[in-house]
CSV table of C-alpha atoms and ligand atoms in Angstrom, one decimal:
chain,number,residue,atom,x,y,z
A,1,MET,CA,47.6,-17.0,6.4
A,2,SER,CA,45.9,-19.0,3.7
A,3,LEU,CA,45.1,-17.6,0.2
A,4,THR,CA,41.4,-17.8,1.2
A,5,THR,CA,42.0,-15.6,4.2
A,6,ASP,CA,44.1,-13.1,2.2
A,7,ILE,CA,41.4,-12.7,-0.4
A,8,LYS,CA,38.6,-12.3,2.2
A,9,ASP,CA,40.5,-9.8,4.2
A,10,PHE,CA,41.3,-7.8,1.2
A,11,ALA,CA,37.7,-7.8,0.1
A,12,LEU,CA,36.5,-6.5,3.5
A,13,ASP,CA,39.4,-4.0,3.6
A,14,VAL,CA,38.3,-2.4,0.3
A,15,GLY,CA,34.8,-2.0,1.6
A,16,TYR,CA,32.8,-5.2,0.8
A,17,ASN,CA,30.5,-6.0,3.7
A,18,HIS,CA,30.3,-9.8,3.2
A,19,VAL,CA,32.5,-12.2,1.4
A,20,GLY,CA,32.2,-16.0,0.9
A,21,ILE,CA,33.6,-18.6,-1.4
A,22,THR,CA,32.1,-21.5,-3.3
A,23,SER,CA,33.2,-24.0,-5.9
A,24,ALA,CA,33.0,-23.3,-9.6
A,25,GLU,CA,30.7,-26.3,-10.2
A,26,SER,CA,27.7,-25.8,-12.4
A,27,PHE,CA,24.5,-24.3,-10.9
A,28,SER,CA,22.2,-27.0,-12.2
A,29,ASP,CA,19.5,-25.8,-9.7
A,30,HIS,CA,19.5,-22.4,-11.5
A,31,ILE,CA,19.3,-24.0,-15.0
A,32,ASP,CA,16.4,-26.2,-13.8
A,33,ALA,CA,14.6,-23.2,-12.3
A,34,VAL,CA,14.9,-21.1,-15.5
A,35,GLN,CA,13.9,-24.0,-17.7
A,36,SER,CA,10.9,-24.8,-15.6
A,37,ARG,CA,9.6,-21.2,-16.0
A,38,GLY,CA,9.3,-21.7,-19.8
A,39,ALA,CA,8.2,-18.8,-21.9
A,40,ILE,CA,8.1,-16.2,-19.1
A,41,TYR,CA,12.0,-16.3,-19.1
A,42,ASP,CA,12.4,-16.5,-22.9
A,43,PHE,CA,14.1,-13.0,-22.9
A,44,TYR,CA,16.7,-14.3,-20.4
A,45,VAL,CA,17.4,-17.5,-22.3
A,46,GLU,CA,17.7,-15.7,-25.6
A,47,ASP,CA,19.8,-12.8,-24.4
A,48,PRO,CA,23.1,-12.6,-26.3
A,49,ARG,CA,25.0,-12.3,-23.1
A,50,GLN,CA,24.2,-16.0,-22.6
A,51,PHE,CA,23.3,-16.0,-19.0
A,52,ILE,CA,22.6,-19.7,-18.9
A,53,LYS,CA,26.2,-20.3,-20.0
A,54,GLY,CA,27.3,-18.4,-16.9
A,55,ALA,CA,25.7,-21.2,-14.8
A,56,HIS,CA,28.4,-23.5,-16.1
A,57,PRO,CA,31.6,-21.6,-15.3
A,58,LYS,CA,33.9,-24.5,-16.4
A,59,LYS,CA,32.4,-24.5,-19.9
A,60,THR,CA,33.9,-21.1,-20.4
A,61,MET,CA,37.0,-21.5,-18.3
A,62,PRO,CA,38.0,-25.2,-17.9
A,63,SER,CA,40.6,-24.2,-15.2
A,64,ALA,CA,37.9,-22.6,-13.0
A,65,LYS,CA,37.9,-23.9,-9.4
A,66,SER,CA,36.3,-21.3,-7.1
A,67,ILE,CA,34.0,-18.4,-7.1
A,68,ILE,CA,34.4,-15.5,-4.7
A,69,SER,CA,31.1,-13.9,-3.9
A,70,MET,CA,31.0,-10.4,-2.3
A,71,ALA,CA,28.1,-8.3,-1.1
A,72,TRP,CA,28.3,-4.5,-0.8
A,73,ASP,CA,25.7,-2.6,1.2
A,74,TYR,CA,24.5,0.1,-1.1
A,75,SER,CA,22.3,1.7,1.5
A,76,GLN,CA,25.0,3.2,3.7
A,77,LYS,CA,23.9,6.7,2.9
A,78,ALA,CA,20.5,8.3,2.8
A,79,PHE,CA,18.5,8.5,-0.4
A,80,PRO,CA,16.7,11.9,-1.0
A,81,ASP,CA,13.0,11.7,-0.5
A,82,SER,CA,12.4,13.4,-3.8
A,83,LEU,CA,14.1,10.6,-5.7
A,84,LEU,CA,12.6,7.7,-3.8
A,85,GLY,CA,9.5,6.3,-5.6
A,86,LYS,CA,11.1,7.5,-8.9
A,87,ILE,CA,14.5,5.8,-9.1
A,88,GLY,CA,15.5,2.6,-7.4
A,89,ARG,CA,18.0,2.8,-4.6
A,90,ILE,CA,20.5,0.5,-6.4
A,91,TYR,CA,20.7,3.0,-9.3
A,92,GLN,CA,21.0,6.0,-7.0
A,93,ALA,CA,23.9,4.3,-5.3
A,94,ARG,CA,25.8,4.2,-8.6
A,95,CYS,CA,27.0,0.7,-8.0
A,96,TYR,CA,25.4,-1.7,-10.5
A,97,ASN,CA,28.0,-2.5,-13.2
A,98,ALA,CA,29.9,0.6,-12.2
A,99,PRO,CA,32.8,1.4,-14.6
A,100,PRO,CA,36.3,1.2,-13.0
A,101,HIS,CA,36.8,4.9,-13.0
A,102,ARG,CA,33.9,5.4,-10.6
A,103,ILE,CA,34.2,4.6,-6.9
A,104,ASN,CA,32.1,1.4,-6.9
A,105,GLY,CA,33.7,0.1,-10.0
A,106,ALA,CA,37.1,0.9,-8.6
A,107,ARG,CA,36.4,-1.3,-5.6
A,108,TYR,CA,35.8,-4.2,-7.9
A,109,GLN,CA,38.8,-3.4,-10.0
A,110,LEU,CA,41.0,-3.3,-6.8
A,111,ILE,CA,40.0,-6.9,-6.0
A,112,LEU,CA,40.6,-8.0,-9.6
A,113,ASP,CA,44.1,-6.5,-9.5
A,114,PHE,CA,44.8,-8.1,-6.1
A,115,LEU,CA,43.8,-11.5,-7.4
A,116,GLU,CA,46.0,-11.2,-10.4
A,117,LYS,CA,48.9,-10.2,-8.2
A,118,LEU,CA,48.3,-13.4,-6.2
A,119,GLY,CA,48.7,-15.3,-9.5
A,120,CYS,CA,45.0,-16.1,-10.0
A,121,GLU,CA,43.5,-16.6,-13.5
A,122,ILE,CA,40.2,-14.7,-13.6
A,123,GLY,CA,37.1,-15.8,-15.5
A,124,ARG,CA,36.4,-12.5,-17.1
A,125,GLY,CA,33.1,-12.2,-18.8
A,126,ILE,CA,31.5,-15.2,-17.0
A,127,ILE,CA,28.1,-13.9,-15.7
A,128,VAL,CA,27.3,-16.4,-12.9
A,129,PRO,CA,23.9,-16.4,-11.3
A,130,GLU,CA,24.7,-14.0,-8.6
A,131,ARG,CA,22.0,-14.8,-6.0
A,132,ARG,CA,22.6,-18.6,-6.3
A,133,THR,CA,26.4,-18.0,-6.1
A,134,ALA,CA,26.0,-15.8,-3.0
A,135,ALA,CA,23.8,-18.4,-1.2
A,136,ARG,CA,26.1,-21.3,-2.1
A,137,ALA,CA,29.0,-19.2,-0.8
A,138,GLY,CA,27.2,-18.6,2.5
A,139,VAL,CA,26.9,-14.9,1.9
A,140,THR,CA,23.1,-14.6,1.6
A,141,THR,CA,19.8,-16.3,2.3
A,142,PHE,CA,16.7,-15.9,0.1
A,143,GLY,CA,13.6,-13.9,0.6
A,144,MET,CA,10.2,-14.9,-0.8
A,145,ASN,CA,10.4,-11.7,-3.0
A,146,ASN,CA,13.4,-13.3,-4.9
A,147,PHE,CA,16.0,-11.0,-3.4
A,148,ALA,CA,19.1,-12.1,-1.6
A,149,TYR,CA,19.5,-11.0,2.0
A,150,ALA,CA,22.7,-10.6,3.9
A,151,LYS,CA,22.9,-10.9,7.7
A,152,ARG,CA,22.4,-7.5,9.4
A,153,THR,CA,22.3,-5.7,6.0
A,154,GLY,CA,19.1,-6.9,4.4
A,155,SER,CA,18.4,-7.0,0.6
A,156,PHE,CA,19.8,-3.6,-0.4
A,157,ILE,CA,23.1,-5.2,-1.4
A,158,LEU,CA,25.0,-5.4,-4.6
A,159,LEU,CA,26.3,-8.9,-5.3
A,160,SER,CA,29.5,-9.4,-7.3
A,161,SER,CA,31.3,-12.6,-8.1
A,162,ILE,CA,34.7,-13.5,-9.5
A,163,VAL,CA,35.6,-16.9,-10.9
A,164,VAL,CA,39.2,-17.9,-10.3
A,165,ASP,CA,41.4,-20.9,-11.1
A,166,LYS,CA,42.6,-21.5,-7.5
A,167,GLU,CA,41.3,-24.1,-5.1
A,168,LEU,CA,40.1,-22.1,-2.1
A,169,GLU,CA,38.3,-23.0,1.1
A,170,TYR,CA,34.6,-23.2,0.6
A,171,ASP,CA,32.0,-21.7,2.9
A,172,THR,CA,28.9,-23.6,4.0
A,173,PRO,CA,25.9,-22.8,1.7
A,174,THR,CA,23.1,-20.8,3.2
A,175,TYR,CA,20.4,-21.8,0.7
A,176,GLU,CA,17.7,-21.2,3.3
A,177,ILE,CA,14.7,-18.9,3.1
A,178,LYS,CA,14.8,-16.8,6.3
A,179,CYS,CA,11.5,-15.1,6.1
A,180,PRO,CA,9.2,-15.1,9.1
A,181,LYS,CA,6.6,-17.7,9.0
A,182,GLU,CA,3.4,-16.7,7.1
A,183,CYS,CA,4.8,-13.3,6.0
A,184,THR,CA,3.4,-12.3,2.7
A,185,ALA,CA,4.2,-8.5,2.9
A,186,CYS,CA,6.2,-8.4,-0.3
A,187,MET,CA,3.5,-10.2,-2.4
A,188,ASP,CA,0.8,-8.0,-0.8
A,189,ALA,CA,2.7,-4.8,-1.6
A,190,CYS,CA,3.7,-5.5,-5.2
A,191,PRO,CA,1.5,-3.2,-7.2
A,192,THR,CA,1.3,-5.5,-10.2
A,193,GLY,CA,1.1,-9.0,-8.6
A,194,ALA,CA,4.4,-9.8,-10.2
A,195,ILE,CA,5.4,-12.1,-7.3
A,196,CYS,CA,2.9,-14.7,-8.3
A,197,GLU,CA,3.9,-17.1,-5.6
A,198,PRO,CA,6.7,-17.3,-3.1
A,199,LEU,CA,10.1,-17.2,-4.9
A,200,LYS,CA,8.4,-16.9,-8.3
A,201,LEU,CA,8.4,-13.7,-10.3
A,202,VAL,CA,6.6,-13.0,-13.6
A,203,PRO,CA,9.1,-10.5,-15.0
A,204,ARG,CA,6.8,-9.0,-17.6
A,205,ARG,CA,4.5,-7.9,-14.8
A,206,CYS,CA,7.4,-6.4,-12.8
A,207,ILE,CA,7.7,-2.6,-12.9
A,208,ALA,CA,11.5,-2.7,-12.8
A,209,PHE,CA,11.5,-5.0,-15.8
A,210,ASN,CA,9.1,-2.8,-17.7
A,211,ALA,CA,11.0,0.4,-16.9
A,212,TRP,CA,14.3,-0.8,-18.5
A,213,TRP,CA,14.1,-4.1,-20.2
A,214,THR,CA,11.4,-3.0,-22.7
A,215,GLN,CA,13.6,-1.6,-25.4
A,216,ASP,CA,13.4,-2.4,-29.1
A,217,GLY,CA,16.1,-4.7,-30.5
A,218,ARG,CA,16.3,-7.0,-27.4
A,219,PRO,CA,15.2,-10.6,-27.7
A,220,CYS,CA,11.6,-11.4,-27.0
A,221,VAL,CA,10.6,-7.9,-25.9
A,222,THR,CA,9.6,-4.6,-27.4
A,223,SER,CA,9.4,-1.0,-26.1
A,224,TYR,CA,5.7,-1.5,-25.5
A,225,ILE,CA,4.5,-1.3,-21.9
A,226,PRO,CA,0.9,-2.6,-21.4
A,227,PRO,CA,-1.5,0.0,-20.1
A,228,GLU,CA,-2.3,-2.0,-17.0
A,229,ILE,CA,1.4,-1.9,-16.0
A,230,ARG,CA,1.7,1.8,-16.9
A,231,GLU,CA,-0.9,2.6,-14.3
A,232,LYS,CA,0.9,0.7,-11.7
A,233,MET,CA,4.3,2.2,-12.4
A,234,GLY,CA,3.2,5.3,-10.6
A,235,THR,CA,6.1,7.8,-10.7
A,236,ARG,CA,8.8,5.1,-11.0
A,237,VAL,CA,10.9,5.7,-14.0
A,238,HIS,CA,13.8,3.4,-13.3
A,239,GLY,CA,13.6,0.4,-10.9
A,240,CYS,CA,11.1,-0.4,-8.1
A,241,ASP,CA,11.8,-1.1,-4.5
A,242,VAL,CA,8.3,-1.7,-3.2
A,243,CYS,CA,8.7,-5.4,-2.4
A,244,GLN,CA,11.9,-4.6,-0.5
A,245,GLU,CA,10.5,-1.6,1.3
A,246,ALA,CA,7.6,-3.8,2.5
A,247,CYS,CA,9.9,-6.4,3.9
A,248,PRO,CA,10.4,-6.7,7.7
A,249,ARG,CA,13.9,-8.0,7.0
A,250,ASN,CA,14.8,-4.6,5.8
A,251,SER,CA,13.0,-2.6,8.4
A,252,ALA,CA,16.1,-1.8,10.5
A,253,LYS,CA,17.9,-0.5,7.5
A,254,LEU,CA,14.8,1.5,6.4
A,255,LYS,CA,14.5,3.1,9.8
A,256,ALA,CA,18.2,3.8,10.2
A,257,ASN,CA,19.3,7.4,10.4
A,258,LEU,CA,21.8,7.4,7.6
A,259,PRO,CA,24.2,10.2,6.7
A,260,GLU,CA,23.3,12.2,3.6
A,261,ASP,CA,25.0,11.6,0.3
A,262,PRO,CA,26.1,15.1,-1.0
A,263,PHE,CA,26.2,13.9,-4.6
A,264,LEU,CA,22.6,12.7,-4.4
A,265,VAL,CA,21.4,15.8,-2.6
A,266,GLN,CA,22.8,17.9,-5.4
A,267,LEU,CA,21.4,15.7,-8.1
A,268,ALA,CA,18.0,15.7,-6.4
A,269,GLU,CA,17.8,19.5,-6.6
A,270,GLU,CA,18.1,19.3,-10.3
A,271,PHE,CA,16.0,16.2,-11.0
A,272,SER,CA,12.4,16.4,-12.0
A,273,LEU,CA,10.0,14.3,-14.1
A,274,PRO,CA,9.1,17.2,-16.5
A,275,LYS,CA,12.8,17.8,-17.1
A,276,MET,CA,13.2,14.0,-17.8
A,277,LEU,CA,10.4,14.2,-20.4
A,278,GLU,CA,12.0,17.2,-22.0
A,279,MET,CA,15.5,15.6,-21.7
A,280,SER,CA,17.9,18.4,-22.6
A,281,ASP,CA,21.5,17.3,-23.2
A,282,HIS,CA,22.5,19.1,-20.0
A,283,PHE,CA,19.8,17.4,-17.9
A,284,TYR,CA,20.8,14.0,-19.4
A,285,GLU,CA,24.5,14.4,-18.5
A,286,LYS,CA,24.0,16.0,-15.1
A,287,SER,CA,21.0,14.2,-13.7
A,288,VAL,CA,20.4,11.0,-15.6
A,289,ARG,CA,23.6,9.4,-16.7
A,290,PRO,CA,25.4,9.7,-13.3
A,291,ILE,CA,22.8,7.3,-11.7
A,292,MET,CA,21.0,5.6,-14.6
A,293,TYR,CA,23.9,4.6,-16.8
A,294,ASN,CA,23.7,0.9,-17.2
A,295,TYR,CA,20.5,-0.3,-18.7
A,296,ILE,CA,18.6,2.2,-20.8
A,297,ASN,CA,20.6,3.0,-23.9
A,298,ASP,CA,18.4,5.6,-25.6
A,299,LYS,CA,16.9,8.8,-24.2
A,300,LYS,CA,13.6,8.0,-25.7
A,301,TYR,CA,13.0,5.2,-23.2
A,302,PHE,CA,13.6,7.5,-20.2
A,303,ARG,CA,11.3,10.0,-21.9
A,304,ARG,CA,8.6,7.3,-22.3
A,305,ASN,CA,8.9,6.4,-18.6
A,306,ALA,CA,8.7,10.1,-17.7
A,307,ALA,CA,5.5,10.5,-19.7
A,308,ILE,CA,4.0,7.6,-17.9
A,309,ALA,CA,5.0,9.0,-14.6
A,310,LEU,CA,3.6,12.4,-15.3
A,311,GLY,CA,0.3,10.9,-16.4
A,312,ASN,CA,0.2,8.9,-13.2
A,313,THR,CA,0.5,12.1,-11.2
A,314,GLY,CA,-3.0,13.1,-12.5
A,315,ASP,CA,-1.8,16.7,-12.3
A,316,PRO,CA,-3.4,18.9,-15.1
A,317,ASP,CA,-0.4,21.3,-14.7
A,318,HIS,CA,1.5,18.9,-16.8
A,319,ILE,CA,-0.8,19.2,-19.8
A,320,PRO,CA,1.2,22.0,-21.5
A,321,LEU,CA,4.4,20.0,-21.4
A,322,LEU,CA,2.6,16.9,-22.6
A,323,ASN,CA,1.0,19.0,-25.4
A,324,GLN,CA,4.6,19.9,-26.4
A,325,ALA,CA,5.6,16.2,-26.2
A,326,MET,CA,2.8,15.4,-28.7
A,327,GLU,CA,4.7,17.4,-31.2
A,328,ASP,CA,7.9,15.5,-30.6
A,329,PRO,CA,9.6,13.8,-33.6
A,330,GLU,CA,9.9,10.6,-31.6
A,331,GLU,CA,6.7,8.5,-31.9
A,332,LEU,CA,7.4,6.6,-28.7
A,333,VAL,CA,7.3,9.9,-26.8
A,334,ARG,CA,4.1,11.1,-28.6
A,335,GLY,CA,2.4,7.7,-28.0
A,336,TYR,CA,3.1,7.7,-24.2
A,337,ALA,CA,2.3,11.4,-23.9
A,338,ALA,CA,-1.1,10.6,-25.4
A,339,TRP,CA,-1.6,7.9,-22.8
A,340,ALA,CA,-0.5,10.4,-20.1
A,341,LEU,CA,-3.0,13.0,-21.3
A,342,GLY,CA,-5.8,10.4,-21.2
A,343,ARG,CA,-4.8,9.4,-17.7
A,344,ILE,CA,-4.9,13.0,-16.5
A,345,GLY,CA,-8.2,13.5,-18.4
A,346,GLY,CA,-10.4,16.6,-18.6
A,347,SER,CA,-11.4,18.9,-21.5
A,348,LYS,CA,-8.0,20.4,-22.0
A,349,ALA,CA,-6.2,17.1,-22.3
A,350,ARG,CA,-8.9,15.9,-24.7
A,351,ALA,CA,-8.5,19.0,-26.9
A,352,VAL,CA,-4.8,18.3,-27.2
A,353,LEU,CA,-5.5,14.7,-28.2
A,354,GLU,CA,-8.2,15.7,-30.8
A,355,SER,CA,-6.0,18.3,-32.3
A,356,ARG,CA,-3.0,15.9,-32.7
A,357,LEU,CA,-5.1,13.1,-34.1
A,358,LYS,CA,-5.9,15.3,-37.2
A,359,ARG,CA,-2.2,15.5,-38.0
A,360,GLU,CA,-0.8,12.3,-36.6
A,361,ASP,CA,0.6,9.7,-39.1
A,362,SER,CA,2.1,7.1,-36.8
A,363,LYS,CA,-0.2,4.0,-36.4
A,364,PHE,CA,1.0,3.5,-32.9
A,365,VAL,CA,0.3,7.0,-31.8
A,366,ILE,CA,-3.1,7.1,-33.6
A,367,ALA,CA,-4.0,3.9,-31.7
A,368,GLU,CA,-3.0,5.4,-28.4
A,369,ILE,CA,-4.9,8.6,-29.0
A,370,LYS,CA,-8.0,6.8,-30.1
A,371,THR,CA,-7.9,4.6,-27.1
A,372,GLU,CA,-7.7,7.6,-24.8
A,373,LEU,CA,-10.4,9.5,-26.6
A,374,ALA,CA,-12.7,6.5,-26.4
A,375,SER,CA,-12.2,5.9,-22.7
B,1,SF4,S1,10.2,-4.7,-8.1
B,1,SF4,FE1,8.1,-3.8,-7.8
B,1,SF4,S2,6.9,-4.6,-9.4
B,1,SF4,FE2,8.7,-5.9,-9.3
B,1,SF4,S3,8.1,-7.6,-8.0
B,1,SF4,FE3,9.0,-6.0,-6.6
B,1,SF4,S4,7.2,-4.7,-6.0
B,1,SF4,FE4,6.6,-6.0,-7.7
B,2,SF4,S1,8.2,-9.4,2.9
B,2,SF4,FE1,8.1,-11.2,4.2
B,2,SF4,S2,7.9,-12.9,2.8
B,2,SF4,FE2,8.6,-11.2,1.6
B,2,SF4,S3,10.8,-11.4,1.5
B,2,SF4,FE3,10.3,-10.1,3.3
B,2,SF4,S4,10.2,-11.4,5.0
B,2,SF4,FE4,10.1,-12.7,3.2
């Protein structure tokens, strides 16, 4: 057996659903694509993790020869109805950047250990463009919605790549777009029009981007979510699957009768948007961190998103909780609670806003309250 076969067999054995291999040559197509988008990808170019550098694996690791690309189907178990439409499937599946002591991180660790035992040098810390890598390694094709699709699995896949110093056998690239002719279902379904044209996304219009990238201290973005996006977020507090749910290439997976995930069933019993706004330490540890551990670093952003979601329910039963949130020491929470009260509307919500305005000293919150009172 060849080294390539050993590696592929091992990856499949530990649970990856697809594996392919490509060279470690630069992804000049990725760099060209990012550069052609100009300012709309400034946050990506400026990110200290230096994503663009990852498109040139050999600049970081001169001995790099090959990249192993693996896809794991994260939709093998059912997602509770009460969590869908609030939290993206990939987060519920606890797989994205999972730490090595959790099952999905352990799978990745197993393959790293295996490669090291085979004598491979590994390019740790090189963040290659995953979707381009997977297509060049023959693992996925593209969808117009910018997601990668694996054969028989669809787009609910986690892609992982490992750069190694060994010359392996390369798979035939599958750079194709395999969408049915004239399908525009993803673009039609996107609530914000973020997929501006096939294969082009405006990240700042994307709900998923707004839910977690908008944190203070990151390059080129702030914690501010524009009102027109807030309205479209609905009850989604982390991630958005709409353009994948609309896709006919995922319909078999979406219709499949999947076994339940006992961990998620239990978590769903505890989870609620009001509790997310309140965010007790217990709720954070039991219901938030186990599935939403990798992007949002401060509870206040989860609470902001929960306030938006509660406002979008339009349910006046949430006014007492939002009233309480208007007294919160965190201005981000007060500001978005003000927006939520305005979104729910009615005399009770208005009375809360008027009362708080008399005592409010944050310019941001005052502006939010005044906007809602004027509307
Ligand atoms: S994730 Fe949601 S907001 Fe973003 S492009 Fe897809 S449907 Fe639109
Ligand atoms: S919805 Fe249609 S156009 Fe969009 S990714 Fe799926 S198949 Fe392609």
